[in-house]
mmCIF file with all atom_site columns, C-alpha atoms in Angstrom:
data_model
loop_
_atom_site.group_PDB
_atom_site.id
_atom_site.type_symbol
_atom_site.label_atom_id
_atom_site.label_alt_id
_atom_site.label_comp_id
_atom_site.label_asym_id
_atom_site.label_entity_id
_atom_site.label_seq_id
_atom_site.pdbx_PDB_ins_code
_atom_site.Cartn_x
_atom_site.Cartn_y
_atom_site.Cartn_z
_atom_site.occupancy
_atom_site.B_iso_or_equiv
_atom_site.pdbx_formal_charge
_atom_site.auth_seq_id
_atom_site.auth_comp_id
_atom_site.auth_asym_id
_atom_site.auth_atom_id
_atom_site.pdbx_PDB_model_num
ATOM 1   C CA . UNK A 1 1   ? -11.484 6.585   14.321  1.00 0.00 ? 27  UNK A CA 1
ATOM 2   C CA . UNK A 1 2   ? -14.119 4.014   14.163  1.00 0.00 ? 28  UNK A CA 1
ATOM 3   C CA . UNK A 1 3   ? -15.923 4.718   17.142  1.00 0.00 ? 29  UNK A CA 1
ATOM 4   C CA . UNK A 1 4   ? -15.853 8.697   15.963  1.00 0.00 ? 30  UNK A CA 1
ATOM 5   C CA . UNK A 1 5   ? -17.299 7.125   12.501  1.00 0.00 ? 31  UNK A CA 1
ATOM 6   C CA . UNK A 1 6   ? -19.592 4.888   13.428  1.00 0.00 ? 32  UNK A CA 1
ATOM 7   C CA . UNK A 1 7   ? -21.236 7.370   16.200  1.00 0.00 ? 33  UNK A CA 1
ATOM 8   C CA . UNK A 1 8   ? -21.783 10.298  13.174  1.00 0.00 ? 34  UNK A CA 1
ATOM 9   C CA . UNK A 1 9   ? -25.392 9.568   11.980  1.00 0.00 ? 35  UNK A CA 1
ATOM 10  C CA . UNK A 1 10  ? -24.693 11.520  9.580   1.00 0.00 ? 36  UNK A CA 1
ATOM 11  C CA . UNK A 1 11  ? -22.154 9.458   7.852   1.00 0.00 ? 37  UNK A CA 1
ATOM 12  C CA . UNK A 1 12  ? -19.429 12.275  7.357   1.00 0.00 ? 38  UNK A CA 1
ATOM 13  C CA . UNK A 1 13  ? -15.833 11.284  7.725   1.00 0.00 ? 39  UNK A CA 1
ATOM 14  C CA . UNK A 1 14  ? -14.039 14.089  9.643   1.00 0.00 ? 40  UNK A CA 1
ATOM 15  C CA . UNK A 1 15  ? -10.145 13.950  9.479   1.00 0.00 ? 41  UNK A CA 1
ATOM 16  C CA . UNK A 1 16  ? -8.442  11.000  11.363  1.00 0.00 ? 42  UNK A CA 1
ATOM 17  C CA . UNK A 1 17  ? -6.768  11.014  14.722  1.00 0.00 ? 43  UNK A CA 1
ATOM 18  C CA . UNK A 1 18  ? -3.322  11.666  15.423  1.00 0.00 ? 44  UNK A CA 1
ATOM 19  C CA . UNK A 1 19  ? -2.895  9.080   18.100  1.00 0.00 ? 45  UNK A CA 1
ATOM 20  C CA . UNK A 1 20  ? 0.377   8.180   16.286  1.00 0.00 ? 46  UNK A CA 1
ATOM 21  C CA . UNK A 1 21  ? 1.879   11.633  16.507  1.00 0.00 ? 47  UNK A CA 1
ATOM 22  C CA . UNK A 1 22  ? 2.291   11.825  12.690  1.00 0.00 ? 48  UNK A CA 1
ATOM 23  C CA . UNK A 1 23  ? 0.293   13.906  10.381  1.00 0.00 ? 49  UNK A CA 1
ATOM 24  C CA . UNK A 1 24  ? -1.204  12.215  7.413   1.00 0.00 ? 50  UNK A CA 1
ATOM 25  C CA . UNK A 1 25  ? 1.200   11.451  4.975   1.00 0.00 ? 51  UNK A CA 1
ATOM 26  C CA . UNK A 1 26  ? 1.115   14.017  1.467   1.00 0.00 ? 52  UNK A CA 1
ATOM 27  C CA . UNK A 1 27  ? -0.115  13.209  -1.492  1.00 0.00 ? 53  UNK A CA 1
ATOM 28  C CA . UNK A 1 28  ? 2.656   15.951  -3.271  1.00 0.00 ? 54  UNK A CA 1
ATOM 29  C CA . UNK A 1 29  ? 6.472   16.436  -2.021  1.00 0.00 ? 55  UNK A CA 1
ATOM 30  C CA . UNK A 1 30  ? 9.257   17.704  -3.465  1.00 0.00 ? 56  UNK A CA 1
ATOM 31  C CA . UNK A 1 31  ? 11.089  15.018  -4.564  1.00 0.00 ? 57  UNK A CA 1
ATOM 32  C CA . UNK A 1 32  ? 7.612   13.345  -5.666  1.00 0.00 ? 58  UNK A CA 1
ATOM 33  C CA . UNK A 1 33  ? 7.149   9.957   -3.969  1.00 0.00 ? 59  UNK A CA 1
ATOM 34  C CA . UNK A 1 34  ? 7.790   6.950   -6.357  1.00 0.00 ? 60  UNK A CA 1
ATOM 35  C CA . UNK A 1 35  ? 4.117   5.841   -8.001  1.00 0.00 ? 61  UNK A CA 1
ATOM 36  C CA . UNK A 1 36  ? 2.802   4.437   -10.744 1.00 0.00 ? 62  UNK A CA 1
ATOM 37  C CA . UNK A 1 37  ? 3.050   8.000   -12.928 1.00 0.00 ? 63  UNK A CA 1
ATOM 38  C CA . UNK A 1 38  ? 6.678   7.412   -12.339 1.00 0.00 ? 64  UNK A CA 1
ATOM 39  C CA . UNK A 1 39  ? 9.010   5.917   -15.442 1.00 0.00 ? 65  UNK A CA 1
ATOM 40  C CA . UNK A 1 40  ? 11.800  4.462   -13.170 1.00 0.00 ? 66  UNK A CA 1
ATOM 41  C CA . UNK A 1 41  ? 11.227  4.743   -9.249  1.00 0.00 ? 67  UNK A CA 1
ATOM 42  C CA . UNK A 1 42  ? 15.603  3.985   -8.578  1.00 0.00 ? 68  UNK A CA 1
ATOM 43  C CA . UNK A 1 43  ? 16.654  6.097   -11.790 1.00 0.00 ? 69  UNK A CA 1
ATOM 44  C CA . UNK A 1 44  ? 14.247  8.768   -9.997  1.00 0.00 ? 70  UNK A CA 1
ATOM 45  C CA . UNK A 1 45  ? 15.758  8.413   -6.478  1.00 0.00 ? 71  UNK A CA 1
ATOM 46  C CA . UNK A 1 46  ? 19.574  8.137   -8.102  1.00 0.00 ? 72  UNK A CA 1
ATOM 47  C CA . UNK A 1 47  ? 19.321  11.542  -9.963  1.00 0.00 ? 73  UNK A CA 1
ATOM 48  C CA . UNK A 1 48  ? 18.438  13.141  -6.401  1.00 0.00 ? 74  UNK A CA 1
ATOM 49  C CA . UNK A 1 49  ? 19.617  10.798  -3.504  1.00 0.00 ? 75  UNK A CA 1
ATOM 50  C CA . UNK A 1 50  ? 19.986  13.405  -0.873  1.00 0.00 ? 76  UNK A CA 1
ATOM 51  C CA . UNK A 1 51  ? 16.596  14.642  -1.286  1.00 0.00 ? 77  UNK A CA 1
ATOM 52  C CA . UNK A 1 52  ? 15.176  10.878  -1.209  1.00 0.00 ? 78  UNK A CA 1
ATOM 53  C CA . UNK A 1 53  ? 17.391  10.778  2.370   1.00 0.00 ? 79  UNK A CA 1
ATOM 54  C CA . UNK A 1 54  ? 15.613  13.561  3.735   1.00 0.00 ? 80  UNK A CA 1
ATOM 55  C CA . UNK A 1 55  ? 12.305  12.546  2.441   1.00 0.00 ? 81  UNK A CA 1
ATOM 56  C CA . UNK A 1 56  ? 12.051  8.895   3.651   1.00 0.00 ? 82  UNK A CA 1
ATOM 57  C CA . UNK A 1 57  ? 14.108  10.208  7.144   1.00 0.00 ? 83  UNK A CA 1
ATOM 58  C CA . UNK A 1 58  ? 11.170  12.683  7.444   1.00 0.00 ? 84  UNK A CA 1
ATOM 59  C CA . UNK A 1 59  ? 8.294   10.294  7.185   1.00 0.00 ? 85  UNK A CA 1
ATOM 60  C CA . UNK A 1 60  ? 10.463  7.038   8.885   1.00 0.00 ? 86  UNK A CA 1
ATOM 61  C CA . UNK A 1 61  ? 7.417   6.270   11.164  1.00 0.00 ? 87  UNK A CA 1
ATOM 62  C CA . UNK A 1 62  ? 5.196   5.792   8.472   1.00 0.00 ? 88  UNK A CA 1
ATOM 63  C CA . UNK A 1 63  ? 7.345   3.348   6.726   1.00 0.00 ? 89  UNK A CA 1
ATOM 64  C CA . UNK A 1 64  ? 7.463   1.214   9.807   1.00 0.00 ? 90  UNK A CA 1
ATOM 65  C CA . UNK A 1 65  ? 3.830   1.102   10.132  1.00 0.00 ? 91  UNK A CA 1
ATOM 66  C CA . UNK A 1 66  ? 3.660   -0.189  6.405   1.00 0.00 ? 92  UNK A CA 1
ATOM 67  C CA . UNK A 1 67  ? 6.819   -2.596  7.401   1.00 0.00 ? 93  UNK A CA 1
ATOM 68  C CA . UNK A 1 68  ? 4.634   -4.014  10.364  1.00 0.00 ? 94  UNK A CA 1
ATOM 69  C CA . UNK A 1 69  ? 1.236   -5.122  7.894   1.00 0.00 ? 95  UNK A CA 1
ATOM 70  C CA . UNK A 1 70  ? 3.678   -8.195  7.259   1.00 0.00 ? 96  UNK A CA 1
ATOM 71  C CA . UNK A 1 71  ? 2.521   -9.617  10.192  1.00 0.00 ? 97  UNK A CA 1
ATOM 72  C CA . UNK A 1 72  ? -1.246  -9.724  9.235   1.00 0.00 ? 98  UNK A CA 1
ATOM 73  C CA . UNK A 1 73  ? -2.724  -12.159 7.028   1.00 0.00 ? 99  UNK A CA 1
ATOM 74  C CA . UNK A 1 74  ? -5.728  -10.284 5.277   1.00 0.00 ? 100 UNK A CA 1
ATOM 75  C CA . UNK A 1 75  ? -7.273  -6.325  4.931   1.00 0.00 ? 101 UNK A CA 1
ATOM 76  C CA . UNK A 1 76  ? -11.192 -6.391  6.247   1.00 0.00 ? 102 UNK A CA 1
ATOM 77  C CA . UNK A 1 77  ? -12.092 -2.948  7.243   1.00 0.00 ? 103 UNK A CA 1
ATOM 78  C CA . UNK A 1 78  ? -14.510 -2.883  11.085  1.00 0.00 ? 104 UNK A CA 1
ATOM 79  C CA . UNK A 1 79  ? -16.667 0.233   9.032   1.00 0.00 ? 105 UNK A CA 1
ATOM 80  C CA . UNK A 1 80  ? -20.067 -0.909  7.871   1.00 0.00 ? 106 UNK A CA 1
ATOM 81  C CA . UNK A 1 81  ? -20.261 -0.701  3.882   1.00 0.00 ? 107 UNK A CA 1
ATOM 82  C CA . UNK A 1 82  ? -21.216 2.324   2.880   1.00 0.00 ? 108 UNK A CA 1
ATOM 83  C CA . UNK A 1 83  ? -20.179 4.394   -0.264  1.00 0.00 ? 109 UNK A CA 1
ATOM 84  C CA . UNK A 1 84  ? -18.874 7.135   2.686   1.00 0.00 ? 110 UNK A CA 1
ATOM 85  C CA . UNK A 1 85  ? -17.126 4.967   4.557   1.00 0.00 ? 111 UNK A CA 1
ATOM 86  C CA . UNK A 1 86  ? -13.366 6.077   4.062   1.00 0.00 ? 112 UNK A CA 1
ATOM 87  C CA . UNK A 1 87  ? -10.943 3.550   2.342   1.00 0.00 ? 113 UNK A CA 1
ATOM 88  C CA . UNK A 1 88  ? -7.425  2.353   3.338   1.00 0.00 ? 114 UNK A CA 1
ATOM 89  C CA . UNK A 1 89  ? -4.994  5.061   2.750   1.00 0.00 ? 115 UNK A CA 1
ATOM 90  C CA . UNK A 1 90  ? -3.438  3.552   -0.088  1.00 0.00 ? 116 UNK A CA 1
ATOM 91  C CA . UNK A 1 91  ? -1.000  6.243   0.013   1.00 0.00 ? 117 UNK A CA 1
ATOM 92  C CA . UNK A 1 92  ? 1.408   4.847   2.225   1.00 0.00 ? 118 UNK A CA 1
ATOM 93  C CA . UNK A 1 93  ? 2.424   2.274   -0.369  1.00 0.00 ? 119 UNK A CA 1
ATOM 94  C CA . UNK A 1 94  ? 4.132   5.183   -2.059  1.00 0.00 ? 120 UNK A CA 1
ATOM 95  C CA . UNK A 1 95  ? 6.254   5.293   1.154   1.00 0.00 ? 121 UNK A CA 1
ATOM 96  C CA . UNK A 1 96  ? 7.555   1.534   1.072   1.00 0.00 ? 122 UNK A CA 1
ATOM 97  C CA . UNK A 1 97  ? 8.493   2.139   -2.870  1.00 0.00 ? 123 UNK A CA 1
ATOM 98  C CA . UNK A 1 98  ? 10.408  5.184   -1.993  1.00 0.00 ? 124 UNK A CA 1
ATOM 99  C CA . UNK A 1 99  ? 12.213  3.890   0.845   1.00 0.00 ? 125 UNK A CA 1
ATOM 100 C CA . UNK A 1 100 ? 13.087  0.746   -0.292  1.00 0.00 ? 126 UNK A CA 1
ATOM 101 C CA . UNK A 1 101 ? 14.107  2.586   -3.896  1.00 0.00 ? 127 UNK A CA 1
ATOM 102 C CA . UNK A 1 102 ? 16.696  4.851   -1.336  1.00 0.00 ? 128 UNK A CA 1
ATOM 103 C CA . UNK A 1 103 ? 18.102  2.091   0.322   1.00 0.00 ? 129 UNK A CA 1
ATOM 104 C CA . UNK A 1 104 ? 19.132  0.173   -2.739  1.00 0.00 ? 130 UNK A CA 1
ATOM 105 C CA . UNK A 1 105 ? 20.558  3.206   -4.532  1.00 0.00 ? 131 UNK A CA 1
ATOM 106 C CA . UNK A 1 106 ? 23.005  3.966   -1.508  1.00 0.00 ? 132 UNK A CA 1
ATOM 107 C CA . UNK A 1 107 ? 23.521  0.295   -0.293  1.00 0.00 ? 133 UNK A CA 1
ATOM 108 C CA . UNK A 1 108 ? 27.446  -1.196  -1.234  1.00 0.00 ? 134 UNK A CA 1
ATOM 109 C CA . UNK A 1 109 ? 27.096  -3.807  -3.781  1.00 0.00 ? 135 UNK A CA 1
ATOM 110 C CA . UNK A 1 110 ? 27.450  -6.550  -0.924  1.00 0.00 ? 136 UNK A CA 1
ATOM 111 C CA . UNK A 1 111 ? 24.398  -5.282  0.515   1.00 0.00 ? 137 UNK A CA 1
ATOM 112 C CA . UNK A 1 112 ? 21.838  -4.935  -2.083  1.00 0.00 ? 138 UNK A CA 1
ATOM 113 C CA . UNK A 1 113 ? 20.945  -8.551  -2.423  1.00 0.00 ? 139 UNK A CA 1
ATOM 114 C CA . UNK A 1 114 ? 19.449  -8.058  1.461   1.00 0.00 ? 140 UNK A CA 1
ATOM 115 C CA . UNK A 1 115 ? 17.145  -4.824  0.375   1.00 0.00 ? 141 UNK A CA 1
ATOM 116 C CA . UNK A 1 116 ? 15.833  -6.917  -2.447  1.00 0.00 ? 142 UNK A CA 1
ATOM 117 C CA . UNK A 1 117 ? 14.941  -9.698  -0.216  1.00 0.00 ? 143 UNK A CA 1
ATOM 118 C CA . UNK A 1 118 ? 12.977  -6.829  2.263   1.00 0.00 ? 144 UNK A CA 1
ATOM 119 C CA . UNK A 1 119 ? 11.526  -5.570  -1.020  1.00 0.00 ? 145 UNK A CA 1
ATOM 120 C CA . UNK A 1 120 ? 10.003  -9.073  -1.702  1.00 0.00 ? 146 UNK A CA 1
ATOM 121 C CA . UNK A 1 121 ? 8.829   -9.202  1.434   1.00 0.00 ? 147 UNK A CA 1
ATOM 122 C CA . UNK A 1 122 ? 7.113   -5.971  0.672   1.00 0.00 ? 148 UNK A CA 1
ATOM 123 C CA . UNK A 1 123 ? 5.702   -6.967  -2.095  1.00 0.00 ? 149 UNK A CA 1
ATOM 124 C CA . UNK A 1 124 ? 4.839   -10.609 -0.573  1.00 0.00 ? 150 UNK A CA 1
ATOM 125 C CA . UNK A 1 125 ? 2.273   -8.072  1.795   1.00 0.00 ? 151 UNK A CA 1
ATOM 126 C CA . UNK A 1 126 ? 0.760   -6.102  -0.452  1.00 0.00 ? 152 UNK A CA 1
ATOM 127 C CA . UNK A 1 127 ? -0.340  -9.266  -2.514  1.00 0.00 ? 153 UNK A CA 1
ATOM 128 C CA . UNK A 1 128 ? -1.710  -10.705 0.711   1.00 0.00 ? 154 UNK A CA 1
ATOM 129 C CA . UNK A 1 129 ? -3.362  -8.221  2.089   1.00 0.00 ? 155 UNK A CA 1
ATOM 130 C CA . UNK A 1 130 ? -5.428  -6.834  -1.086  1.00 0.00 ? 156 UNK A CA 1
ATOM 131 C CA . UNK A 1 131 ? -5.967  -10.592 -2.717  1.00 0.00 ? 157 UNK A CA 1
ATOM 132 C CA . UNK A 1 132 ? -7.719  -10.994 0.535   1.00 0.00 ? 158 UNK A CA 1
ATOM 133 C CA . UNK A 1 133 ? -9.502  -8.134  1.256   1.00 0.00 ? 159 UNK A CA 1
ATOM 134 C CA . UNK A 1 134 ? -13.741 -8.654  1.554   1.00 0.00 ? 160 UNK A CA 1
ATOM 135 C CA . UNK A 1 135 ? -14.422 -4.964  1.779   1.00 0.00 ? 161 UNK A CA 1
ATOM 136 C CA . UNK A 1 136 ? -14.493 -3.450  -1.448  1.00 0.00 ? 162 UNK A CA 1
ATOM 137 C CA . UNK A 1 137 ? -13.052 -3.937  -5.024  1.00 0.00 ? 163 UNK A CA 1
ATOM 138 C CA . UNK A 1 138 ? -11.394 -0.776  -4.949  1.00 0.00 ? 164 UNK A CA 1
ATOM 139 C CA . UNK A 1 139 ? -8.521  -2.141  -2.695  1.00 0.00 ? 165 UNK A CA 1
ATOM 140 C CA . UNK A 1 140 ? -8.227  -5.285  -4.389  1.00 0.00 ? 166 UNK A CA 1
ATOM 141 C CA . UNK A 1 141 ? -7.687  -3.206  -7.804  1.00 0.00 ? 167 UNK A CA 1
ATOM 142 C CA . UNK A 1 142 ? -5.215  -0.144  -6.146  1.00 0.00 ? 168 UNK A CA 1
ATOM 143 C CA . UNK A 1 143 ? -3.041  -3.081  -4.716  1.00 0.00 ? 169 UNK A CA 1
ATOM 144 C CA . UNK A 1 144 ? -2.789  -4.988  -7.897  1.00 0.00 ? 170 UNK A CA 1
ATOM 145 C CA . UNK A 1 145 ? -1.479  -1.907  -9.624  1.00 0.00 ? 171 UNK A CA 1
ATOM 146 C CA . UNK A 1 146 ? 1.034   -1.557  -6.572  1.00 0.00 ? 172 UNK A CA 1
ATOM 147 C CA . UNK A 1 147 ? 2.094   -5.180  -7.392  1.00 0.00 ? 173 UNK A CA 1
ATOM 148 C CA . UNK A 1 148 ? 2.614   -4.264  -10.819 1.00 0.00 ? 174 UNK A CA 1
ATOM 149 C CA . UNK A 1 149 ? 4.252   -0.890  -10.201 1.00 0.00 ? 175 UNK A CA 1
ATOM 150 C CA . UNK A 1 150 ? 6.652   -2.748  -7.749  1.00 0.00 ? 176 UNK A CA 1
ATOM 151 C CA . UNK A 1 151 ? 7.852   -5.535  -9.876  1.00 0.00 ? 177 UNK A CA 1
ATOM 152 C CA . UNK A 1 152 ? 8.844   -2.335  -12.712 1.00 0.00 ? 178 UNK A CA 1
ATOM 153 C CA . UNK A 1 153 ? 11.059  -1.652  -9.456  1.00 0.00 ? 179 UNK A CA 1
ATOM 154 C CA . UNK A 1 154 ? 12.097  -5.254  -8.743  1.00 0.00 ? 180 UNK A CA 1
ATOM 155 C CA . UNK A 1 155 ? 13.393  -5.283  -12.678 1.00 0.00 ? 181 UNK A CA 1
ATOM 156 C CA . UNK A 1 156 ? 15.464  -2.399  -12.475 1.00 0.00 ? 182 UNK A CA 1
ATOM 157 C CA . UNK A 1 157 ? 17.549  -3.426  -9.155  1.00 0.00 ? 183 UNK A CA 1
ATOM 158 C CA . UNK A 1 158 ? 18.176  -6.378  -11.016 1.00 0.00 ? 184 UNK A CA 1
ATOM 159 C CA . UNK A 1 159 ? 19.570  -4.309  -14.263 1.00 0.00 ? 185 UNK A CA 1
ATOM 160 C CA . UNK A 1 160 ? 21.493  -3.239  -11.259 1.00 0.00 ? 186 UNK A CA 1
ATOM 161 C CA . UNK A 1 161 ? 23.259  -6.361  -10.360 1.00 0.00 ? 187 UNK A CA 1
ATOM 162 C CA . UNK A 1 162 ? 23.393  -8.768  -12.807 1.00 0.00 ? 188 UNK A CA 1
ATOM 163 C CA . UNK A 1 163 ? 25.336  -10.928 -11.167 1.00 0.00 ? 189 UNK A CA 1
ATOM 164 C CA . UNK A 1 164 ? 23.106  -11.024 -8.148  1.00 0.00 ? 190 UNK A CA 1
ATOM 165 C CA . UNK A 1 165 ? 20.927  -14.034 -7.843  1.00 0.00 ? 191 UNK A CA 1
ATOM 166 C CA . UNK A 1 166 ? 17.230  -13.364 -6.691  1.00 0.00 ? 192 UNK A CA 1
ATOM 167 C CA . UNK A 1 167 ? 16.960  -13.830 -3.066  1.00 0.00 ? 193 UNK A CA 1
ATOM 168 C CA . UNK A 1 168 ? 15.249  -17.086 -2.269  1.00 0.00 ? 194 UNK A CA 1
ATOM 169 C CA . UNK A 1 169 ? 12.249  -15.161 -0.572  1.00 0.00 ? 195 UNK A CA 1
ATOM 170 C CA . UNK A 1 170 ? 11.111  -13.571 -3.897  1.00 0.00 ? 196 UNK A CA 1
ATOM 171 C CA . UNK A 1 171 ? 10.159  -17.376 -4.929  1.00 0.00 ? 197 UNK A CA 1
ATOM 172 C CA . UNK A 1 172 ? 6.902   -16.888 -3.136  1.00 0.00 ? 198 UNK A CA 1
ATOM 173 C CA . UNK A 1 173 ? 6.567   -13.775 -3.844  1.00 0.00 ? 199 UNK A CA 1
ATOM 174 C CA . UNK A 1 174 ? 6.453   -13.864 -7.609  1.00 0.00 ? 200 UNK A CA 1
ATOM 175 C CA . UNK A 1 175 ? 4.843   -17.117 -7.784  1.00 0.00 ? 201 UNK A CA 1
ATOM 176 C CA . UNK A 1 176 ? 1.227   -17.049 -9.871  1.00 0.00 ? 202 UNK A CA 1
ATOM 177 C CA . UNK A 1 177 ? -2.070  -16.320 -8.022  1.00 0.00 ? 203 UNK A CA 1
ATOM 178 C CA . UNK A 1 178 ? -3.734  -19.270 -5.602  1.00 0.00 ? 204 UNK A CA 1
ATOM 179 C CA . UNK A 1 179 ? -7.166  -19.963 -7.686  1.00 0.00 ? 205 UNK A CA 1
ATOM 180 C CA . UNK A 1 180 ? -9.176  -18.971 -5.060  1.00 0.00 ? 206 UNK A CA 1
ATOM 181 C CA . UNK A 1 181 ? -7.175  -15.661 -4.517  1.00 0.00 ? 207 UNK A CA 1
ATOM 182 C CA . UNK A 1 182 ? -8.021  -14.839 -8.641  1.00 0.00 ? 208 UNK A CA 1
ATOM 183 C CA . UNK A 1 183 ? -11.857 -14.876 -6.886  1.00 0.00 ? 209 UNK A CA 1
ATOM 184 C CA . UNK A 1 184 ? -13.667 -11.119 -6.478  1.00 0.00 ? 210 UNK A CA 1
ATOM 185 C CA . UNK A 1 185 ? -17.174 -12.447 -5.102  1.00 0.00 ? 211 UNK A CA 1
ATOM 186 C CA . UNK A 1 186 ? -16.094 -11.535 -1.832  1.00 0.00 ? 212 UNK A CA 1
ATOM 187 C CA . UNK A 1 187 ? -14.888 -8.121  -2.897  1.00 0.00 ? 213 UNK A CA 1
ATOM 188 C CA . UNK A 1 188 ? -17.885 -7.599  -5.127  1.00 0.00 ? 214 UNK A CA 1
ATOM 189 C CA . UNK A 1 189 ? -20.482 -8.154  -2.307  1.00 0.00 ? 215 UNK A CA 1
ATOM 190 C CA . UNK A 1 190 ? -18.767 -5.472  -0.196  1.00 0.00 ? 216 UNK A CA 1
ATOM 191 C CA . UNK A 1 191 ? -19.663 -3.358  -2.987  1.00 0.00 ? 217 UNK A CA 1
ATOM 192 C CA . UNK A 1 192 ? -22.880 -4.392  -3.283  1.00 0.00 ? 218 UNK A CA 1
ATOM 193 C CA . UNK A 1 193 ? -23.724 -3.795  0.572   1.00 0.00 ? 219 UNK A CA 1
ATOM 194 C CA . UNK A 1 194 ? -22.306 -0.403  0.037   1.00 0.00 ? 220 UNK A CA 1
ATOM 195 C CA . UNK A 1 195 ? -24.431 0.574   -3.058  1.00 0.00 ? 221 UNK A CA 1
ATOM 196 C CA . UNK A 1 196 ? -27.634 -1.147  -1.370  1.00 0.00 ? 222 UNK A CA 1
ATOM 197 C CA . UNK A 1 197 ? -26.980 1.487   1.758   1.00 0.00 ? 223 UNK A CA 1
ATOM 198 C CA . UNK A 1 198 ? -26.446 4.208   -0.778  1.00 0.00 ? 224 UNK A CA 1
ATOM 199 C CA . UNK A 1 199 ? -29.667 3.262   -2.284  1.00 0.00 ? 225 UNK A CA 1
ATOM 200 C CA . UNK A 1 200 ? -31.288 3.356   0.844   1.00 0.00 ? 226 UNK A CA 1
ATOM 201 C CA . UNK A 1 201 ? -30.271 6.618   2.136   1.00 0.00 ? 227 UNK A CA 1
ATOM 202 C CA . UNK A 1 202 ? -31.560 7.813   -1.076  1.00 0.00 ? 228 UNK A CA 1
ATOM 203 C CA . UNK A 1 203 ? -34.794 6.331   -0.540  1.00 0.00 ? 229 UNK A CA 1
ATOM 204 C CA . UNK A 1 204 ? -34.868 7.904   2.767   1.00 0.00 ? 230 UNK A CA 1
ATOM 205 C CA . UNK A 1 205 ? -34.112 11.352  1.228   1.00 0.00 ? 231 UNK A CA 1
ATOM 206 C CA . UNK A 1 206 ? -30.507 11.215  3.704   1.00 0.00 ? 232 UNK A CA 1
#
């Protein structure tokens, strides 16, 4: 997809590959996918549990894709900064939500203290990778919200099980901002690369 990017002169995004055998994931299903317009994500996924089954079963590959960004340390994109260079599908974030959301709501009692560990671990990535993205501001901002969305999640499995002690992973994961992760300069200058290009084209009448 970058090569096919990079190689357009013209700077138009055309739709991405399907070297993974998956089409890209919908915005709409029926049930929705858990997001931010959402009250509850679990009391959303408990009043319909067989339909969040099918859902997450149908779209399994995606959510191991997002499980495998834990092993990356930062987001930079490889496109050059330019307001028509096409962003991280944020998406698939909806999928993780969703998924973990399922597993909770059907996981015995004995087992939900291990899907709230994975969903720290989820949420452990996210922070990661957009407090350390250089590209643009925009992911930095849509992965905060994620963050915030997730711990709405985090709150109500632990209405759940009160009993339950937070899984010793989640330390790390809820702990306050690094002071040099609270920094946007490097986000900012992406953005200011990609208005200077947009600038230019203009100039150029592209």
């Amino acid at each position: 997809d970058y090569l096919r990017w990079s190689s357009d002169r013209r700077g138009i995004w055309t739709e991405p590959s399907k070297q993974f055998g998956e089409d890209e994931l919908p915005m709409t299903s029926d049930p929705p996918w858990c997001d931010r317009k959402m009250p509850s994500c679990l009391h959303a996924v408990q009043a319909n549990l067989p339909g969040y089954r099918k859902l997450v079963a149908a779209h399994a590959a995606t959510w191991q894709r997002v499980q495998a960004l834990a092993q990356y340390d930062l987001y930079q994109s490889p496109l050059p900064p330019d307001v028509a260079t096409p962003t991280a599908p944020f998406a698939v974030f909806n999928t993780a939500l969703t998924a973990l959301a399922t597993r909770f709501a059907q996981a015995p009692a004995a087992q939900r203290g291990q899907v709230m560990q994975d969903f720290c671990q989820h949420l452990l990535t996210t922070r990661r990778l957009s407090e350390r993205d250089g590209s643009n501001l925009i992911f930095q901002m849509v992965g905060t919200a994620n963050v915030h969305y997730g711990l709405r999640l985090l709150v109500d499995m632990r209405l759940e099980t009160p009993g339950l002690s937070l899984p010793a992973d989640c330390s790390e994961a809820l702990a306050p901002r690094a002071d040099w992760n609270q920094a946007i300069c490097q986000a900012l200058h992406g953005e200011t690369l990609s208005m200077q290009t947009a600038f230019a084209q203009a100039l150029d009448g592209r």
